[in-house]
PDB file of C-alpha atoms in Angstrom:
ATOM      1  CA  MET A  28     -29.050  78.500  10.556  1.00 43.00           C
ATOM      2  CA  LYS A  29     -32.351  79.107  12.443  1.00 39.00           C
ATOM      3  CA  TYR A  30     -33.829  80.867   9.364  1.00 39.00           C
ATOM      4  CA  LEU A  31     -32.892  77.925   7.135  1.00 37.00           C
ATOM      5  CA  ALA A  32     -34.439  75.438   9.553  1.00 40.00           C
ATOM      6  CA  ARG A  33     -37.738  77.373   9.567  1.00 38.00           C
ATOM      7  CA  ASN A  34     -37.850  77.360   5.759  1.00 43.00           C
ATOM      8  CA  LEU A  35     -37.278  73.602   5.659  1.00 37.00           C
ATOM      9  CA  VAL A  36     -40.111  72.973   8.136  1.00 39.00           C
ATOM     10  CA  THR A  37     -42.451  75.291   6.213  1.00 44.00           C
ATOM     11  CA  ALA A  38     -41.630  73.567   2.925  1.00 43.00           C
ATOM     12  CA  ALA A  39     -42.279  70.191   4.461  1.00 44.00           C
ATOM     13  CA  ALA A  40     -45.627  71.335   5.808  1.00 43.00           C
ATOM     14  CA  ARG A  41     -46.663  72.659   2.418  1.00 44.00           C
ATOM     15  CA  ASN A  42     -45.911  69.337   0.765  1.00 46.00           C
ATOM     16  CA  ALA A  43     -47.639  67.306   3.468  1.00 43.00           C
ATOM     17  CA  ALA A  44     -51.300  68.077   2.518  1.00 44.00           C
ATOM     18  CA  PRO A  45     -51.142  66.835  -1.101  1.00 44.00           C
ATOM     19  CA  CYS A  46     -49.310  63.840   0.082  1.00 41.00           C
ATOM     20  CA  PHE A  47     -52.006  62.889   2.599  1.00 38.00           C
ATOM     21  CA  SER A  48     -54.820  63.239   0.016  1.00 41.00           C
ATOM     22  CA  GLN A  49     -52.855  61.197  -2.529  1.00 43.00           C
ATOM     23  CA  ALA A  50     -52.192  58.502   0.050  1.00 41.00           C
ATOM     24  CA  ALA A  51     -55.871  58.277   0.916  1.00 40.00           C
ATOM     25  CA  SER A  52     -56.853  57.917  -2.723  1.00 42.00           C
ATOM     26  CA  ILE A  53     -54.524  54.954  -3.343  1.00 40.00           C
ATOM     27  CA  GLY A  54     -55.058  53.307   0.037  1.00 43.00           C
ATOM     28  CA  LEU A  55     -51.583  53.901   1.462  1.00 39.00           C
ATOM     29  CA  GLY A  56     -51.014  54.876   5.099  1.00 43.00           C
ATOM     30  CA  ALA A  57     -49.424  57.922   6.542  1.00 40.00           C
ATOM     31  CA  ARG A  58     -46.232  55.883   7.069  1.00 39.00           C
ATOM     32  CA  MET A  59     -45.331  56.004   3.392  1.00 38.00           C
ATOM     33  CA  CYS A  60     -46.330  59.629   3.258  1.00 38.00           C
ATOM     34  CA  ALA A  61     -43.842  60.413   6.006  1.00 40.00           C
ATOM     35  CA  ARG A  62     -41.080  59.064   3.827  1.00 39.00           C
ATOM     36  CA  VAL A  63     -42.130  61.304   0.984  1.00 40.00           C
ATOM     37  CA  ILE A  64     -42.181  64.522   3.001  1.00 44.00           C
ATOM     38  CA  GLN A  65     -38.586  64.170   4.307  1.00 46.00           C
ATOM     39  CA  PRO A  66     -36.707  67.202   2.972  1.00 49.00           C
ATOM     40  CA  ALA A  67     -34.412  66.317   0.107  1.00 49.00           C
ATOM     41  CA  GLY A  68     -31.482  68.281   1.514  1.00 50.00           C
ATOM     42  CA  THR A  69     -31.348  66.540   4.879  1.00 49.00           C
ATOM     43  CA  ILE A  70     -27.843  65.185   5.732  1.00 49.00           C
ATOM     44  CA  ARG A  71     -27.493  62.203   8.013  1.00 46.00           C
ATOM     45  CA  THR A  72     -25.049  62.789  10.857  1.00 47.00           C
ATOM     46  CA  LEU A  73     -22.518  60.034  11.700  1.00 47.00           C
ATOM     47  CA  THR A  74     -20.759  59.932  15.033  1.00 47.00           C
ATOM     48  CA  THR A  75     -17.156  58.638  15.116  1.00 50.00           C
ATOM     49  CA  THR A  76     -14.840  58.125  18.065  1.00 48.00           C
ATOM     50  CA  MET A  77     -11.055  57.692  18.243  1.00 47.00           C
ATOM     51  CA  PRO A  78      -9.863  54.238  19.325  1.00 47.00           C
ATOM     52  CA  MET A  79      -9.056  54.144  23.005  1.00 42.00           C
ATOM     53  CA  ARG A  80      -5.360  53.846  23.879  1.00 53.00           C
ATOM     54  CA  VAL A  81      -4.850  50.837  26.083  1.00 49.00           C
ATOM     55  CA  ASN A  82      -1.982  50.953  28.582  1.00 71.00           C
ATOM     56  CA  GLY A  83      -0.956  48.659  31.388  1.00 79.00           C
ATOM     57  CA  SER A  84      -2.282  49.337  34.846  1.00 83.00           C
ATOM     58  CA  SER A  85       1.230  50.029  36.144  1.00 89.00           C
ATOM     59  CA  ASP A  86       2.200  52.516  33.407  1.00 90.00           C
ATOM     60  CA  SER A  87       1.097  55.623  35.283  1.00 90.00           C
ATOM     61  CA  ASP A  88       3.099  54.695  38.388  1.00 92.00           C
ATOM     62  CA  LEU A  89       6.149  53.870  36.282  1.00 94.00           C
ATOM     63  CA  LEU A  90       5.869  57.130  34.377  1.00 93.00           C
ATOM     64  CA  HIS A  91       5.580  59.114  37.601  1.00 93.00           C
ATOM     65  CA  THR A  92       8.726  57.481  38.984  1.00 94.00           C
ATOM     66  CA  LEU A  93      10.654  58.014  35.749  1.00 95.00           C
ATOM     67  CA  ARG A  94       9.745  61.692  35.733  1.00 94.00           C
ATOM     68  CA  ASP A  95      10.865  62.112  39.338  1.00 94.00           C
ATOM     69  CA  GLU A  96      14.154  60.318  38.668  1.00 95.00           C
ATOM     70  CA  ALA A  97      14.849  62.287  35.496  1.00 94.00           C
ATOM     71  CA  ASP A  98      14.055  65.605  37.200  1.00 94.00           C
ATOM     72  CA  TYR A  99      16.344  64.753  40.115  1.00 94.00           C
ATOM     73  CA  GLU A 100      19.239  63.683  37.892  1.00 94.00           C
ATOM     74  CA  THR A 101      18.804  66.753  35.682  1.00 94.00           C
ATOM     75  CA  LYS A 102      18.947  69.013  38.720  1.00 93.00           C
ATOM     76  CA  GLN A 103      22.039  67.256  40.056  1.00 91.00           C
ATOM     77  CA  ALA A 104      23.810  67.519  36.694  1.00 91.00           C
ATOM     78  CA  ALA A 105      23.010  71.232  36.479  1.00 91.00           C
ATOM     79  CA  GLU A 106      24.350  71.861  39.981  1.00 91.00           C
ATOM     80  CA  GLU A 107      27.572  69.919  39.376  1.00 88.00           C
ATOM     81  CA  GLY A 108      28.214  71.325  35.908  1.00 87.00           C
ATOM     82  CA  GLU A 109      30.976  70.121  33.614  1.00 86.00           C
ATOM     83  CA  PRO A 110      33.782  68.630  35.714  1.00 92.00           C
ATOM     84  CA  GLU A 111      37.115  70.434  35.512  1.00 94.00           C
ATOM     85  CA  PHE A 112      39.231  67.264  35.432  1.00 96.00           C
ATOM     86  CA  ILE A 113      38.325  66.583  31.773  1.00 96.00           C
ATOM     87  CA  GLN A 114      39.713  69.838  30.396  1.00 95.00           C
ATOM     88  CA  ALA A 115      42.679  69.666  32.762  1.00 96.00           C
ATOM     89  CA  PHE A 116      43.624  66.209  31.471  1.00 97.00           C
ATOM     90  CA  MET A 117      43.316  67.274  27.834  1.00 97.00           C
ATOM     91  CA  ASN A 118      45.462  70.351  28.437  1.00 97.00           C
ATOM     92  CA  LYS A 119      48.133  68.296  30.161  1.00 96.00           C
ATOM     93  CA  THR A 120      48.333  65.347  27.761  1.00 97.00           C
ATOM     94  CA  GLY A 121      47.111  66.704  24.435  1.00 97.00           C
ATOM     95  CA  PHE A 122      44.460  64.013  24.059  1.00 98.00           C
ATOM     96  CA  LYS A 123      41.169  64.906  22.394  1.00 97.00           C
ATOM     97  CA  ILE A 124      38.092  62.970  23.494  1.00 97.00           C
ATOM     98  CA  LYS A 125      35.467  61.671  21.087  1.00 96.00           C
ATOM     99  CA  THR A 126      32.241  60.001  22.196  1.00 95.00           C
ATOM    100  CA  LYS A 127      28.516  60.123  21.450  1.00 95.00           C
ATOM    101  CA  THR A 128      25.511  60.237  23.730  1.00 93.00           C
ATOM    102  CA  GLY A 129      23.878  56.837  23.808  1.00 93.00           C
ATOM    103  CA  GLU A 130      27.088  54.967  23.009  1.00 93.00           C
ATOM    104  CA  GLN A 131      29.491  53.308  25.424  1.00 93.00           C
ATOM    105  CA  LYS A 132      32.695  53.623  23.417  1.00 94.00           C
ATOM    106  CA  VAL A 133      35.122  56.454  24.185  1.00 96.00           C
ATOM    107  CA  THR A 134      38.058  57.305  21.912  1.00 95.00           C
ATOM    108  CA  MET A 135      40.963  59.650  22.652  1.00 97.00           C
ATOM    109  CA  THR A 136      43.540  60.684  20.072  1.00 97.00           C
ATOM    110  CA  LYS A 137      46.653  62.826  20.019  1.00 97.00           C
ATOM    111  CA  GLN A 138      49.773  63.471  18.000  1.00 97.00           C
ATOM    112  CA  PHE A 139      53.205  62.623  19.379  1.00 97.00           C
ATOM    113  CA  GLY A 140      55.803  63.675  16.854  1.00 96.00           C
ATOM    114  CA  SER A 141      55.088  61.661  13.706  1.00 96.00           C
ATOM    115  CA  GLU A 142      52.920  59.224  15.650  1.00 96.00           C
ATOM    116  CA  THR A 143      49.144  59.134  15.938  1.00 95.00           C
ATOM    117  CA  ILE A 144      48.067  57.634  19.255  1.00 96.00           C
ATOM    118  CA  THR A 145      44.514  56.391  19.815  1.00 95.00           C
ATOM    119  CA  ILE A 146      43.160  55.144  23.138  1.00 96.00           C
ATOM    120  CA  SER A 147      39.816  53.303  23.185  1.00 94.00           C
ATOM    121  CA  PHE A 148      37.821  52.143  26.193  1.00 96.00           C
ATOM    122  CA  ASP A 149      34.249  51.301  27.120  1.00 94.00           C
ATOM    123  CA  VAL A 150      31.912  52.770  29.755  1.00 94.00           C
ATOM    124  CA  GLY A 151      30.747  49.228  30.471  1.00 92.00           C
ATOM    125  CA  GLU A 152      34.065  48.623  32.213  1.00 92.00           C
ATOM    126  CA  ILE A 153      32.479  50.152  35.313  1.00 91.00           C
ATOM    127  CA  LEU A 154      30.837  46.760  35.828  1.00 87.00           C
ATOM    128  CA  ASN A 155      34.273  45.496  36.830  1.00 81.00           C
ATOM    129  CA  ALA A 156      33.875  47.406  40.079  1.00 78.00           C
ATOM    130  CA  GLU A 157      33.128  45.172  43.040  1.00 66.00           C
ATOM    131  CA  ASN A 158      30.086  47.301  43.916  1.00 57.00           C
ATOM    132  CA  PRO A 159      29.307  49.335  40.776  1.00 50.00           C
ATOM    133  CA  ILE A 160      26.048  50.603  42.327  1.00 50.00           C
ATOM    134  CA  ALA A 161      26.355  52.120  45.767  1.00 48.00           C
ATOM    135  CA  ASN A 162      23.779  53.166  48.358  1.00 50.00           C
ATOM    136  CA  PHE A 163      21.310  50.310  48.083  1.00 51.00           C
ATOM    137  CA  GLU A 164      19.650  47.839  50.378  1.00 55.00           C
ATOM    138  CA  THR A 165      18.535  44.258  49.767  1.00 53.00           C
ATOM    139  CA  TYR A 166      15.648  42.521  51.483  1.00 56.00           C
ATOM    140  CA  ARG A 167      14.567  38.903  51.674  1.00 59.00           C
ATOM    141  CA  GLU A 168      11.330  37.296  52.811  1.00 60.00           C
ATOM    142  CA  ASN A 169      11.829  34.704  55.555  1.00 63.00           C
ATOM    143  CA  ASP A 170       9.866  31.507  56.088  1.00 66.00           C
ATOM    144  CA  SER A 171       7.290  33.348  58.194  1.00 67.00           C
ATOM    145  CA  GLY A 172       6.556  35.768  55.386  1.00 60.00           C
ATOM    146  CA  ASP A 173       8.271  38.695  57.080  1.00 62.00           C
ATOM    147  CA  VAL A 174      10.570  40.900  55.034  1.00 55.00           C
ATOM    148  CA  GLN A 175      13.989  41.467  56.589  1.00 56.00           C
ATOM    149  CA  LYS A 176      16.950  43.561  55.494  1.00 53.00           C
ATOM    150  CA  GLU A 177      19.671  41.295  54.191  1.00 55.00           C
ATOM    151  CA  ALA A 178      22.439  43.715  53.248  1.00 54.00           C
ATOM    152  CA  GLU A 179      23.199  47.401  52.926  1.00 54.00           C
ATOM    153  CA  ILE A 180      25.953  48.995  50.877  1.00 51.00           C
ATOM    154  CA  ASN A 181      26.926  52.626  51.265  1.00 53.00           C
ATOM    155  CA  ALA A 182      28.795  54.829  48.837  1.00 49.00           C
ATOM    156  CA  ASP A 183      31.792  54.884  51.184  1.00 51.00           C
ATOM    157  CA  ASP A 184      32.065  51.106  50.829  1.00 50.00           C
ATOM    158  CA  ALA A 185      32.353  51.194  47.048  1.00 48.00           C
ATOM    159  CA  PRO A 186      35.922  50.816  45.745  1.00 50.00           C
ATOM    160  CA  GLU A 187      37.502  53.848  44.129  1.00 65.00           C
ATOM    161  CA  ASP A 188      39.559  51.699  41.789  1.00 80.00           C
ATOM    162  CA  PHE A 189      38.350  49.161  39.246  1.00 90.00           C
ATOM    163  CA  ALA A 190      40.043  47.314  36.410  1.00 92.00           C
ATOM    164  CA  ILE A 191      39.663  48.705  32.893  1.00 95.00           C
ATOM    165  CA  GLY A 192      40.457  46.850  29.709  1.00 95.00           C
ATOM    166  CA  PHE A 193      41.465  49.241  26.926  1.00 96.00           C
ATOM    167  CA  THR A 194      43.456  49.416  23.708  1.00 94.00           C
ATOM    168  CA  ALA A 195      46.138  51.726  22.370  1.00 95.00           C
ATOM    169  CA  THR A 196      46.998  52.107  18.699  1.00 93.00           C
ATOM    170  CA  ILE A 197      50.256  53.819  17.728  1.00 95.00           C
ATOM    171  CA  SER A 198      50.777  54.457  14.036  1.00 92.00           C
ATOM    172  CA  LYS A 199      53.498  56.065  11.937  1.00 93.00           C
ATOM    173  CA  PRO A 200      53.626  56.740   8.198  1.00 91.00           C
ATOM    174  CA  ASN A 201      54.790  53.783   6.070  1.00 89.00           C
ATOM    175  CA  THR A 202      55.207  51.387   9.001  1.00 91.00           C
ATOM    176  CA  PRO A 203      53.064  48.660  10.583  1.00 91.00           C
ATOM    177  CA  VAL A 204      50.698  49.811  13.309  1.00 91.00           C
ATOM    178  CA  LEU A 205      51.470  48.868  16.902  1.00 94.00           C
ATOM    179  CA  PHE A 206      48.255  47.624  18.510  1.00 93.00           C
ATOM    180  CA  LEU A 207      48.302  47.093  22.287  1.00 94.00           C
ATOM    181  CA  GLU A 208      45.707  45.341  24.412  1.00 94.00           C
ATOM    182  CA  LEU A 209      46.132  46.808  27.885  1.00 96.00           C
ATOM    183  CA  GLU A 210      44.569  46.643  31.322  1.00 96.00           C
ATOM    184  CA  SER A 211      44.647  49.038  34.234  1.00 93.00           C
ATOM    185  CA  ASN A 212      44.647  47.606  37.720  1.00 86.00           C
ATOM    186  CA  GLU A 213      45.184  49.615  40.896  1.00 84.00           C
ATOM    187  CA  GLY A 214      46.601  52.482  38.863  1.00 87.00           C
ATOM    188  CA  GLU A 215      49.140  50.386  36.973  1.00 92.00           C
ATOM    189  CA  VAL A 216      49.119  49.676  33.236  1.00 95.00           C
ATOM    190  CA  GLY A 217      49.457  46.011  32.344  1.00 94.00           C
ATOM    191  CA  VAL A 218      50.301  44.755  28.855  1.00 95.00           C
ATOM    192  CA  ASN A 219      48.293  41.770  27.654  1.00 94.00           C
ATOM    193  CA  HIS A 220      49.229  41.681  23.965  1.00 93.00           C
ATOM    194  CA  MET A 221      51.320  43.737  21.548  1.00 94.00           C
ATOM    195  CA  ARG A 222      50.492  43.083  17.902  1.00 92.00           C
ATOM    196  CA  PHE A 223      51.628  44.638  14.657  1.00 92.00           C
ATOM    197  CA  LEU A 224      48.981  45.238  12.004  1.00 89.00           C
ATOM    198  CA  SER A 225      49.396  46.529   8.488  1.00 81.00           C
ATOM    199  CA  ASN A 226      48.286  50.091   7.772  1.00 68.00           C
ATOM    200  CA  LYS A 227      45.698  48.671   5.390  1.00 58.00           C
ATOM    201  CA  ASP A 228      44.146  46.535   8.148  1.00 53.00           C
ATOM    202  CA  VAL A 229      43.686  49.563  10.363  1.00 60.00           C
ATOM    203  CA  SER A 230      42.652  52.219   7.836  1.00 51.00           C
ATOM    204  CA  ASP A 231      40.556  50.310   5.285  1.00 50.00           C
ATOM    205  CA  ILE A 232      38.474  47.935   7.411  1.00 47.00           C
ATOM    206  CA  SER A 233      36.448  48.084  10.593  1.00 54.00           C
ATOM    207  CA  GLY A 234      34.107  46.076  12.781  1.00 59.00           C
ATOM    208  CA  MET A 235      34.353  42.308  12.547  1.00 61.00           C
ATOM    209  CA  ASP A 236      36.859  42.501   9.680  1.00 64.00           C
ATOM    210  CA  LEU A 237      39.245  44.517  11.821  1.00 65.00           C
ATOM    211  CA  GLU A 238      38.735  42.154  14.745  1.00 70.00           C
ATOM    212  CA  TRP A 239      39.512  39.217  12.454  1.00 68.00           C
ATOM    213  CA  ALA A 240      42.676  40.947  11.249  1.00 72.00           C
ATOM    214  CA  ARG A 241      43.740  41.435  14.875  1.00 68.00           C
ATOM    215  CA  GLN A 242      43.072  37.815  15.717  1.00 74.00           C
ATOM    216  CA  LYS A 243      45.129  36.620  12.745  1.00 80.00           C
ATOM    217  CA  ALA A 244      48.150  38.710  13.697  1.00 84.00           C
ATOM    218  CA  TYR A 245      50.734  37.271  16.079  1.00 86.00           C
ATOM    219  CA  CYS A 246      49.753  38.411  19.574  1.00 87.00           C
ATOM    220  CA  GLY A 247      53.351  38.921  20.704  1.00 88.00           C
ATOM    221  CA  PRO A 248      55.237  37.271  23.544  1.00 91.00           C
ATOM    222  CA  LEU A 249      53.961  37.059  27.096  1.00 91.00           C
ATOM    223  CA  PHE A 250      54.940  40.361  28.641  1.00 92.00           C
ATOM    224  CA  GLY A 251      55.824  38.785  31.965  1.00 90.00           C
ATOM    225  CA  GLN A 252      58.377  36.520  30.291  1.00 92.00           C
ATOM    226  CA  LEU A 253      60.344  39.372  28.746  1.00 94.00           C
ATOM    227  CA  SER A 254      63.615  40.435  30.285  1.00 96.00           C
ATOM    228  CA  ASP A 255      63.428  43.045  33.017  1.00 96.00           C
ATOM    229  CA  ASP A 256      65.314  45.569  30.895  1.00 97.00           C
ATOM    230  CA  LEU A 257      62.908  45.150  27.981  1.00 96.00           C
ATOM    231  CA  LYS A 258      59.855  45.427  30.237  1.00 95.00           C
ATOM    232  CA  GLU A 259      61.196  48.571  31.876  1.00 96.00           C
ATOM    233  CA  ASN A 260      61.932  50.148  28.488  1.00 97.00           C
ATOM    234  CA  ILE A 261      58.464  49.308  27.174  1.00 96.00           C
ATOM    235  CA  ASP A 262      56.919  50.836  30.307  1.00 96.00           C
ATOM    236  CA  ALA A 263      58.983  53.994  29.765  1.00 97.00           C
ATOM    237  CA  PHE A 264      57.982  54.021  26.067  1.00 97.00           C
ATOM    238  CA  LEU A 265      54.296  53.965  27.023  1.00 97.00           C
ATOM    239  CA  ALA A 266      54.626  56.433  29.909  1.00 97.00           C
ATOM    240  CA  GLU A 267      56.288  59.001  27.646  1.00 97.00           C
ATOM    241  CA  ARG A 268      53.144  58.867  25.520  1.00 97.00           C
ATOM    242  CA  ASN A 269      50.917  59.395  28.591  1.00 97.00           C
ATOM    243  CA  ILE A 270      49.862  55.749  28.720  1.00 97.00           C
ATOM    244  CA  ASP A 271      50.470  55.602  32.438  1.00 96.00           C
ATOM    245  CA  THR A 272      48.886  55.830  35.887  1.00 95.00           C
ATOM    246  CA  GLY A 273      47.493  59.273  35.127  1.00 95.00           C
ATOM    247  CA  LEU A 274      45.598  57.824  32.167  1.00 97.00           C
ATOM    248  CA  THR A 275      44.110  54.985  34.215  1.00 95.00           C
ATOM    249  CA  LEU A 276      42.870  57.365  36.918  1.00 94.00           C
ATOM    250  CA  PHE A 277      41.375  59.656  34.293  1.00 96.00           C
ATOM    251  CA  MET A 278      39.565  56.775  32.583  1.00 96.00           C
ATOM    252  CA  GLN A 279      37.996  55.724  35.878  1.00 94.00           C
ATOM    253  CA  ASP A 280      36.743  59.239  36.577  1.00 94.00           C
ATOM    254  CA  TYR A 281      35.548  59.739  33.008  1.00 96.00           C
ATOM    255  CA  ILE A 282      33.710  56.400  32.917  1.00 95.00           C
ATOM    256  CA  GLU A 283      31.834  57.307  36.104  1.00 93.00           C
ATOM    257  CA  HIS A 284      31.028  60.763  34.683  1.00 94.00           C
ATOM    258  CA  LYS A 285      29.811  59.476  31.325  1.00 95.00           C
ATOM    259  CA  GLU A 286      27.873  56.616  32.890  1.00 94.00           C
ATOM    260  CA  GLN A 287      25.910  59.146  34.947  1.00 93.00           C
ATOM    261  CA  GLY A 288      25.079  61.108  31.814  1.00 94.00           C
ATOM    262  CA  GLU A 289      24.062  57.952  29.972  1.00 95.00           C
ATOM    263  CA  TYR A 290      21.808  57.007  32.872  1.00 95.00           C
ATOM    264  CA  LEU A 291      19.988  60.335  32.592  1.00 95.00           C
ATOM    265  CA  ASN A 292      19.657  59.848  28.832  1.00 95.00           C
ATOM    266  CA  TRP A 293      18.292  56.347  29.451  1.00 96.00           C
ATOM    267  CA  LEU A 294      15.694  57.702  31.896  1.00 96.00           C
ATOM    268  CA  ARG A 295      14.508  60.250  29.341  1.00 95.00           C
ATOM    269  CA  LYS A 296      14.216  57.647  26.597  1.00 96.00           C
ATOM    270  CA  PHE A 297      12.343  55.287  28.900  1.00 96.00           C
ATOM    271  CA  LYS A 298       9.949  58.077  29.904  1.00 94.00           C
ATOM    272  CA  SER A 299       9.281  58.974  26.260  1.00 94.00           C
ATOM    273  CA  PHE A 300       8.670  55.306  25.468  1.00 95.00           C
ATOM    274  CA  VAL A 301       6.054  54.946  28.212  1.00 93.00           C
ATOM    275  CA  GLU A 302       4.391  58.225  27.222  1.00 91.00           C
ATOM    276  CA  ALA A 303       4.099  57.265  23.530  1.00 88.00           C
TER     277      ALA A 303
END
């Protein structure tokens, strides 16, 4: 590159003398001559810069906190490992659990003779707990502008039991499907509605169409108004299929476990969003 630069300067110098004499003869100044002696191969250099990414002034603090929270939750999850109660419940009852990260719905299925039993519940049911978030403090600013602690809730104060609304579907070949809307409360299974749906309604449609089919079907009698013998027999019918206190306790534990995992997933997504 240095050799090439010297050649260009030399060539320019050689062309300069004729140019000056020609300019003098026609009355032009050295200014025009300077334009003539510019080497033909000279390339003009353009400077470009990438557009500056504009973020909010609080983004860095938020990102730092999200990273700390995600690291802490990841470490806690690694130390605790996969809880044993999940596999123990599946071994005992025969239920298989199906759920996806990022989704609240949990489905459990099993075979009972010729029947296919499906239990469905939602992680959002944890909001039914009186204090779904433990270990927090609330503060309020008084009239003088001083901040004072208003309340404090510890983990020991949070209730171990919370109500869960869930459904059970029991199907057999060539018969209507028994669809139950149930609720667990203090370890007991309560029956809200017992409907019968056609096999076509359950197998061929989903979403709002399935919900509409459920709403159209007769919801069944009020369970509390049934005879004692019939209620006891229905309770025994459900308990034999593991729709009982053991199921309600498992759902509570599983909801808390999955909610913790979803929280960690939420932190990671939030962190990636701020970093983008």
